[in-house]
Structures are given as structure tokens and as C-alpha cells.
Short mmCIF file of C-alpha atoms in Angstrom, two decimals:
data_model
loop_
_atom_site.label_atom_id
_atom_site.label_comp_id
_atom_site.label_asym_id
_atom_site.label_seq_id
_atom_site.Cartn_x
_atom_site.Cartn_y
_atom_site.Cartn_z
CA UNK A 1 -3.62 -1.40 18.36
CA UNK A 2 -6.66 0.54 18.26
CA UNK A 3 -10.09 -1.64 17.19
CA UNK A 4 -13.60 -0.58 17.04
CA UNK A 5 -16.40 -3.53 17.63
CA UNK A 6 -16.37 -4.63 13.65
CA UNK A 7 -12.65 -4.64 13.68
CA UNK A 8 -12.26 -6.84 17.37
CA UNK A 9 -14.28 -9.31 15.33
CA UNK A 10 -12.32 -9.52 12.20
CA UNK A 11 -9.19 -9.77 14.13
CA UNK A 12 -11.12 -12.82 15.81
CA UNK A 13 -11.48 -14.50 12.98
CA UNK A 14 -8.34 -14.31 11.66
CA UNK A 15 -6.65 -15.31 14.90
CA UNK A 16 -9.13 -18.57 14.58
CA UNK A 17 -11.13 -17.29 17.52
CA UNK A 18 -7.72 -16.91 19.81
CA UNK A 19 -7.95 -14.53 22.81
CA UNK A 20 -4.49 -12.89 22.61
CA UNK A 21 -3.29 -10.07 20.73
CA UNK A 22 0.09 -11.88 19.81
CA UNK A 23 -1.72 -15.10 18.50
CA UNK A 24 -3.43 -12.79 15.98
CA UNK A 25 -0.59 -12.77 14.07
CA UNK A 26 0.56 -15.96 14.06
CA UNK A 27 1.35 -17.94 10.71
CA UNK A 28 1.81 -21.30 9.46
CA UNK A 29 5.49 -20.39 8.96
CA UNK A 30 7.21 -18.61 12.20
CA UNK A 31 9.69 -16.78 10.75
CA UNK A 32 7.09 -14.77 8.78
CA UNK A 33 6.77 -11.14 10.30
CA UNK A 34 5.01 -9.32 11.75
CA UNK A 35 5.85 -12.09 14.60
CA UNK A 36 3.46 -12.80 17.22
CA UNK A 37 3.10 -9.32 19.28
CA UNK A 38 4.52 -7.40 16.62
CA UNK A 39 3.08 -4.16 15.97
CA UNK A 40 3.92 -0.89 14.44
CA UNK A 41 5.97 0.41 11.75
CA UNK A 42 6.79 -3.07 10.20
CA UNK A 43 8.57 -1.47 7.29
CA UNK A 44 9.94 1.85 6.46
CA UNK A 45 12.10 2.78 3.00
CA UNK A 46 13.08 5.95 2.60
CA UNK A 47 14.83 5.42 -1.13
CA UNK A 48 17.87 7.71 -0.02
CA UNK A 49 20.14 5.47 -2.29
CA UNK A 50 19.75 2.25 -0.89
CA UNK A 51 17.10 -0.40 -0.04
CA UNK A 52 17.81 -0.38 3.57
CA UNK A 53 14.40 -0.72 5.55
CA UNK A 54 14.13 -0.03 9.15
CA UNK A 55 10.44 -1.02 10.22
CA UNK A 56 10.39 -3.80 12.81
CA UNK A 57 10.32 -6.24 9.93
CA UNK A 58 13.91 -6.62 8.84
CA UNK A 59 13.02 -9.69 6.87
CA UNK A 60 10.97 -7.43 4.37
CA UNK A 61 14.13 -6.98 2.72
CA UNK A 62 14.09 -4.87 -0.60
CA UNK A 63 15.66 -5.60 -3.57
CA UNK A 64 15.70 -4.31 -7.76
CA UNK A 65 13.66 -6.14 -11.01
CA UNK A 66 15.10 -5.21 -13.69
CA UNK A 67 16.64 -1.68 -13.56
CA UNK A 68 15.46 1.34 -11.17
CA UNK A 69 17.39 4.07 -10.87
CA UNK A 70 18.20 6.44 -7.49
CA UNK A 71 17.23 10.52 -8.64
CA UNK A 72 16.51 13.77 -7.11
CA UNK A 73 14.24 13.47 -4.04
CA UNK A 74 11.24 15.54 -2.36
CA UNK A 75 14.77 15.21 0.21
CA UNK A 76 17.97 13.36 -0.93
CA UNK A 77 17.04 10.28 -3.04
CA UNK A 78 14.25 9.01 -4.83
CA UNK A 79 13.40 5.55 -6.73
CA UNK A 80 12.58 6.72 -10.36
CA UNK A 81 9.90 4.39 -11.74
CA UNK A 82 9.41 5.27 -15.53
CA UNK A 83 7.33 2.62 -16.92
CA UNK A 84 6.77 2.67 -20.81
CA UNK A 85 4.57 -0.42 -20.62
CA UNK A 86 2.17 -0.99 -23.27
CA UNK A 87 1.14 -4.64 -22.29
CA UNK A 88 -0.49 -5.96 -20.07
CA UNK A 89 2.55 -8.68 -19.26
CA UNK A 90 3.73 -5.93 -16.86
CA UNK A 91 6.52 -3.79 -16.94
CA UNK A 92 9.64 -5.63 -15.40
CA UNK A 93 11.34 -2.41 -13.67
CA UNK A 94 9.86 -2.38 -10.01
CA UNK A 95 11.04 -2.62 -6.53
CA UNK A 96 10.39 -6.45 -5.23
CA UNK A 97 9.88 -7.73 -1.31
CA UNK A 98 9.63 -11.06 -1.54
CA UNK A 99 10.18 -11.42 2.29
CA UNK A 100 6.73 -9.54 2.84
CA UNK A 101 4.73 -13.02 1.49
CA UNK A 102 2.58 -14.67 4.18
CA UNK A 103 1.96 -11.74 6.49
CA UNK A 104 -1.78 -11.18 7.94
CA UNK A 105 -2.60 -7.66 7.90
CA UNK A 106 -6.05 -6.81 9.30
CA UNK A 107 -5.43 -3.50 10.44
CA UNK A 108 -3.25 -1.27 8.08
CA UNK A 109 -1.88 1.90 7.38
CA UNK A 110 -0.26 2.67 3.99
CA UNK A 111 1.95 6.06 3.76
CA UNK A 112 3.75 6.91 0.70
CA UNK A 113 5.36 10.19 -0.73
CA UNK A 114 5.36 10.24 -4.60
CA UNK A 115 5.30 12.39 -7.65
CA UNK A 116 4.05 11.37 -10.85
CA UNK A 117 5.37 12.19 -13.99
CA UNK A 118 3.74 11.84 -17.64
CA UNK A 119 1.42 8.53 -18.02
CA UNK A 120 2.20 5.82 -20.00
CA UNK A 121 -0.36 4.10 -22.21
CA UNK A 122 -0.17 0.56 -20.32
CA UNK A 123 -3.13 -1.72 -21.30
CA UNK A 124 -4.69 -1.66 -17.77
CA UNK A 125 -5.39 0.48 -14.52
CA UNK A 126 -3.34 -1.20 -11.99
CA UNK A 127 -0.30 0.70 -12.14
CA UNK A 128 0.92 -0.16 -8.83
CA UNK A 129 2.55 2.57 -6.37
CA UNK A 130 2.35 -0.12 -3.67
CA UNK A 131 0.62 -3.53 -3.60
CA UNK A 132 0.53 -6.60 -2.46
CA UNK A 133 0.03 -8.47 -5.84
CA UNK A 134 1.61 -7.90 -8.71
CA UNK A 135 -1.03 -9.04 -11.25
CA UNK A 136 -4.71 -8.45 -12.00
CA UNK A 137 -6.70 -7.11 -9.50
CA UNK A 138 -9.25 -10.59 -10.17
CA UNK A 139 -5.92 -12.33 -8.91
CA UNK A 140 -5.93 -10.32 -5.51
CA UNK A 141 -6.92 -12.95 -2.70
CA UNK A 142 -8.83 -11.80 0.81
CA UNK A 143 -6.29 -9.53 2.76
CA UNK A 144 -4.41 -7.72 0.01
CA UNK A 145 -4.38 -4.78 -0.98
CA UNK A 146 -3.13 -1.78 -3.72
CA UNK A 147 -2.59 1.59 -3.63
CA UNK A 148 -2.48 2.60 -7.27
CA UNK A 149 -2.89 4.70 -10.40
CA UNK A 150 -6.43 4.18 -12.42
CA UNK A 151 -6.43 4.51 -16.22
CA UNK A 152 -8.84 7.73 -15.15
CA UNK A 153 -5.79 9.21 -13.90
CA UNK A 154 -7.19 8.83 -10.24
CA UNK A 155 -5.28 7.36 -7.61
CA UNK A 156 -6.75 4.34 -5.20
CA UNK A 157 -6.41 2.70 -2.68
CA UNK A 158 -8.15 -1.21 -3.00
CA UNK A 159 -8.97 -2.88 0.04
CA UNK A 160 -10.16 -7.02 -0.49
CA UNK A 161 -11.73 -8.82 1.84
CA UNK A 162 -13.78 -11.34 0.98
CA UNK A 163 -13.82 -14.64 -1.59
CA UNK A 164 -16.16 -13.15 -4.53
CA UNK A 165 -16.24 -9.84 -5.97
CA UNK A 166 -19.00 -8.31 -4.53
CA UNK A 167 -18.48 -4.36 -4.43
CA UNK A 168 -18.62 -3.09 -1.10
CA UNK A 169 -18.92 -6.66 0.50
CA UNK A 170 -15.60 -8.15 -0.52
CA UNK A 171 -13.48 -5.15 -1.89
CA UNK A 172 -13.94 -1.44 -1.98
CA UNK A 173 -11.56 1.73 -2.61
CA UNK A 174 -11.55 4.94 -1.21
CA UNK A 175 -9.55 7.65 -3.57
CA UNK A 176 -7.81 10.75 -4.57
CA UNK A 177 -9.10 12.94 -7.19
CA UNK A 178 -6.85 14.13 -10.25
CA UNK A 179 -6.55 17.22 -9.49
CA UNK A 180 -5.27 15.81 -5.74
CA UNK A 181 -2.15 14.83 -7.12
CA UNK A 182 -0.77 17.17 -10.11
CA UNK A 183 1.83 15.59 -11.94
CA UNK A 184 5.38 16.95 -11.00
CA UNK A 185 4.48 17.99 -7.45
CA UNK A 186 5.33 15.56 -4.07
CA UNK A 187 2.43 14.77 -2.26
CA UNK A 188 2.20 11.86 0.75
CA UNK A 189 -0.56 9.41 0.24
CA UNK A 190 -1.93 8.12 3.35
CA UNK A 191 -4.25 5.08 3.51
CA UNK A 192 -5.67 3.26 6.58
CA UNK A 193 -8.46 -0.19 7.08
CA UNK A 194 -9.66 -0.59 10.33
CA UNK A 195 -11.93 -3.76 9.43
CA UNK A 196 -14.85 -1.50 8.72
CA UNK A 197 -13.68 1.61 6.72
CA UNK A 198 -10.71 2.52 4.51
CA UNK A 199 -9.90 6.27 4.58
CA UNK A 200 -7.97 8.39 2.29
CA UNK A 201 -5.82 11.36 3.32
CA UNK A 202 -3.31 13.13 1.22
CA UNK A 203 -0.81 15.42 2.79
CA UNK A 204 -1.89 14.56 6.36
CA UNK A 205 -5.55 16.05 5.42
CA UNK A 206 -8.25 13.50 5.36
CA UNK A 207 -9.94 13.16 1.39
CA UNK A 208 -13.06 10.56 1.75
CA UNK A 209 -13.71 7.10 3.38
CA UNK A 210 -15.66 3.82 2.29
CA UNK A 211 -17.43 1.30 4.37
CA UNK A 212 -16.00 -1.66 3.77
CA UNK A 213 -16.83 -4.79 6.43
CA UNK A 214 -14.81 -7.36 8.15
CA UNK A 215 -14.07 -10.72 6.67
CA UNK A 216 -12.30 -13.33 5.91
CA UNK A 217 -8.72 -12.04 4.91
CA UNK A 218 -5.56 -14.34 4.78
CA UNK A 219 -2.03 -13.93 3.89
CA UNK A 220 -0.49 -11.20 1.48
CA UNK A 221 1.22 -12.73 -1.73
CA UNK A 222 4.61 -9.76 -0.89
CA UNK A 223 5.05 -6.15 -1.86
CA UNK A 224 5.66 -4.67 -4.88
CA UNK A 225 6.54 -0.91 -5.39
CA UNK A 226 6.48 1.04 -8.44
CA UNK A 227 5.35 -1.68 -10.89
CA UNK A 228 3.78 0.20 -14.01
CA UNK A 229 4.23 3.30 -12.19
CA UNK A 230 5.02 5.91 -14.34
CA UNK A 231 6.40 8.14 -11.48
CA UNK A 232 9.06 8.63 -8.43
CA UNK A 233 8.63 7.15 -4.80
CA UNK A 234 10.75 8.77 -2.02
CA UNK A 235 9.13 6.76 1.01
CA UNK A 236 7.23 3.84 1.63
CA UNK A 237 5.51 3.07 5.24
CA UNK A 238 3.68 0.57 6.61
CA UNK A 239 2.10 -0.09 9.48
CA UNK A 240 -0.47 -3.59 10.59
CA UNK A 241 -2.16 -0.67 12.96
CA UNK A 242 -4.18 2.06 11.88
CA UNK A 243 -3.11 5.61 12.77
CA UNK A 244 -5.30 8.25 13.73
CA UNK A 245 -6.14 11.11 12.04
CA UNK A 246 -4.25 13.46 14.31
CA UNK A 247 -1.18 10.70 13.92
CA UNK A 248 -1.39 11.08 9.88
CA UNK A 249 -1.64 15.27 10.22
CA UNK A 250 1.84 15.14 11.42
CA UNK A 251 4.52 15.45 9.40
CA UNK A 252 7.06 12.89 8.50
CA UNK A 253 10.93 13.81 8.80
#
């Protein structure tokens, strides 16, 4: 794991001022992953027909709300999200992993591959590529996070850190343009927090960074992919370590 100064602190305090890297990641429950030590890919689903993910978190375990169909991929399969929610009660077709709930992330890299097709008129901005919540963003506690869709047609990536809702002090994005991702084309999304800025790349190229300090951040509430996405997902990565910018430039197989 690579940490600057800010970040060695964060981790600090989240490990309740333990000295080890392992005891970072300890939880309350011990079967919650990333284990003690753990570090890495913790979960990787490449949508190629099946919800088979093969991070170092097997327990993050996939599985299908409602109904989500397998199409054409950027290569083989893809999950085909194509939300026609109008309310804000949330569309009920969205890939689920329950497993993922209780798991400290204070480093984090985020690395998707998606292509968006026509957007729906859902009564909201958070429609969710990946998150860690599946509600309101005022629901969000310290340590989640979203990539996502905003009603401005802009994609996001939310970072929370803190107890209020201070911009910049407890949450803060970094983002990709509209004309970044076109609808109908593949593009990978790449999103890192190192406990003092979130970066935005898309296709391996960095796009712009926020400052964003080091708090208080606790457990994610699980992962949720494609809710009120009106669009198709052919990978999903995640790492509780923040890769370099050389490490995102290279391509993915």
C-alpha cells in the first residue's frame, strides 16, 4: 500500500491508533473481508455471463434484483442495466453484494468499463454505476462512496468522509465531463482516494483531481452496481489500495 503523510494518518485513525498494517483492517466481525493483511484486487467481475468474482474477496459474492440481463460486451458479455425509473423509490433491476457490508476502505481504487445508453427521466441524480449505498446520497455514512451518473449528464465519482456535509471537508467529487463519455461508446472509468485527493481518469488518462482530507470513515453499507443506471457494465474492479497513474495507463485484458 502506498500512503502519503495525510493518508498514514487516516489509516491511523481508522486502525484506532494500531501500529500494523494488518490491524488496519480489522472489523468487529472477522469474517468480513478485506481480512487483516488483505490487500489488492479485493473484487473483480468481469460480467462474461456469470457473477463469478475473482478479487481476493470471495465473500463479495454477486447476485441479481429483480431482472438483469447478460448482452453484447466491449468483449464477450455485458450486464445490461436499462432503468426506466421515474421515482425516486429506485429502480429494482441492479446487481446486489450484500457480502461487501462492513468493509473499511481508506485507500481505494474504483475501475469500471461501461457504456451508456439513452437516459431515463428518474427523479434524482444518483444513478448508481457503482456504490456503496443504495439510497440518497444524505444517507451515505463516512467511508462510502459512488461512482455515478448526475442528472447534468456528468459522471462522478463521490468520496464521504466526514459526519456533516460540509463540501470539501466531509465529501467531495472529482468528475468526467459529458462529452468524456458519449453515449454508445465503451470507456473505463478509473477512480482512486488516497486520504487526501480523489482523482479521475478515463481510459487510463488522468481527467482532474479534488482535495479532499482524511477523516473519520467507517464501514461500507455493500455494493450495488447498475442501480438506476440506464446503461451496460462489462467490468467492475476494486481495489482498498490506490494505483498509480502509470498502473491505471495500462490496459486491462
Amino acid at each position: 500500500m502506498r500512503a502519503s503523510g495525510s493518508s498514514a494518518l487516516f489509516l491511523a485513525l481508522l486502525a484506532g491508533c494500531h501500529s500494523t498494517q494488518g490491524q488496519i483492517f480489522e472489523s468487529v466481525d472477522a469474517g468480513i473481508c478485506p481480512a487483516p493483511g488483505v490487500v489488492g484486487r479485493l473484487a473483480e467481475w468481469q460480467a462474461n455471463g456469470d457473477l463469478r468474482n475473482t478479487g481476493l474477496c470471495p465473500s463479495w459474492q454477486a447476485r441479481i434484483s429483480g431482472e438483469v440481463p447478460y448482452g453484447e460486451g466491449r468483449t464477450g458479455k455485458a450486464w445490461w442495466f436499462r432503468s426506466e425509473q421515474t421515482s425516486t423509490a429506485g429502480d429494482p433491476d441492479y446487481i446486489d453484494v450484500p457480502g461487501a457490508a462492513g468493509a473499511l476502505m481508506p485507500e481505494l481504487t474504483v475501475d469500471v468499463v461501461v457504456r451508456q445508453t439513452s437516459f431515463n427521466d428518474y427523479v434524482g441524480s444518483n444513478r448508481f454505476i457503482v456504490a456503496t449505498h443504495g439510497g440518497s446520497f444524505g444517507d451515505f455514512a463516512p467511508g462510502e462512496w459512488a461512482l455515478y451518473v448526475h442528472e447534468s449528464r456528468e459522471v462522478f465519482f463521490f468520496v464521504r468522509v466526514g459526519p456533516t456535509y460540509v463540501q470539501r471537508v466531509d465529501w467531495h467529487t472529482c468528475f468526467f465531463r459529458v462529452a468524456a463519455v458519449p453515449n454508445g461508446t465503451w470507456v473505463r472509468l478509473t477512480a482512486t482516494y488516497d486520504g487526501a485527493t480523489i482523482r479521475c481518469y478515463k481510459n487510463g488518462r488522468f481527467e482532474n483531481s479534488s482535495p479532499l482530507p482524511a477523516l473519520a470513515g467507517g464501514p461500507i453499507s455493500g455494493l450495488f452496481i447498475g442501480r438506476n443506471y440506464p446503461g451496460d457494465v462489462d467490468a467492475v474492479r476494486i481495489f482498498n489500495q490506490v494505483l498509480t497513474t502509470a498502473e491505471v495507463a495500462q490496459p486491462w485484458p
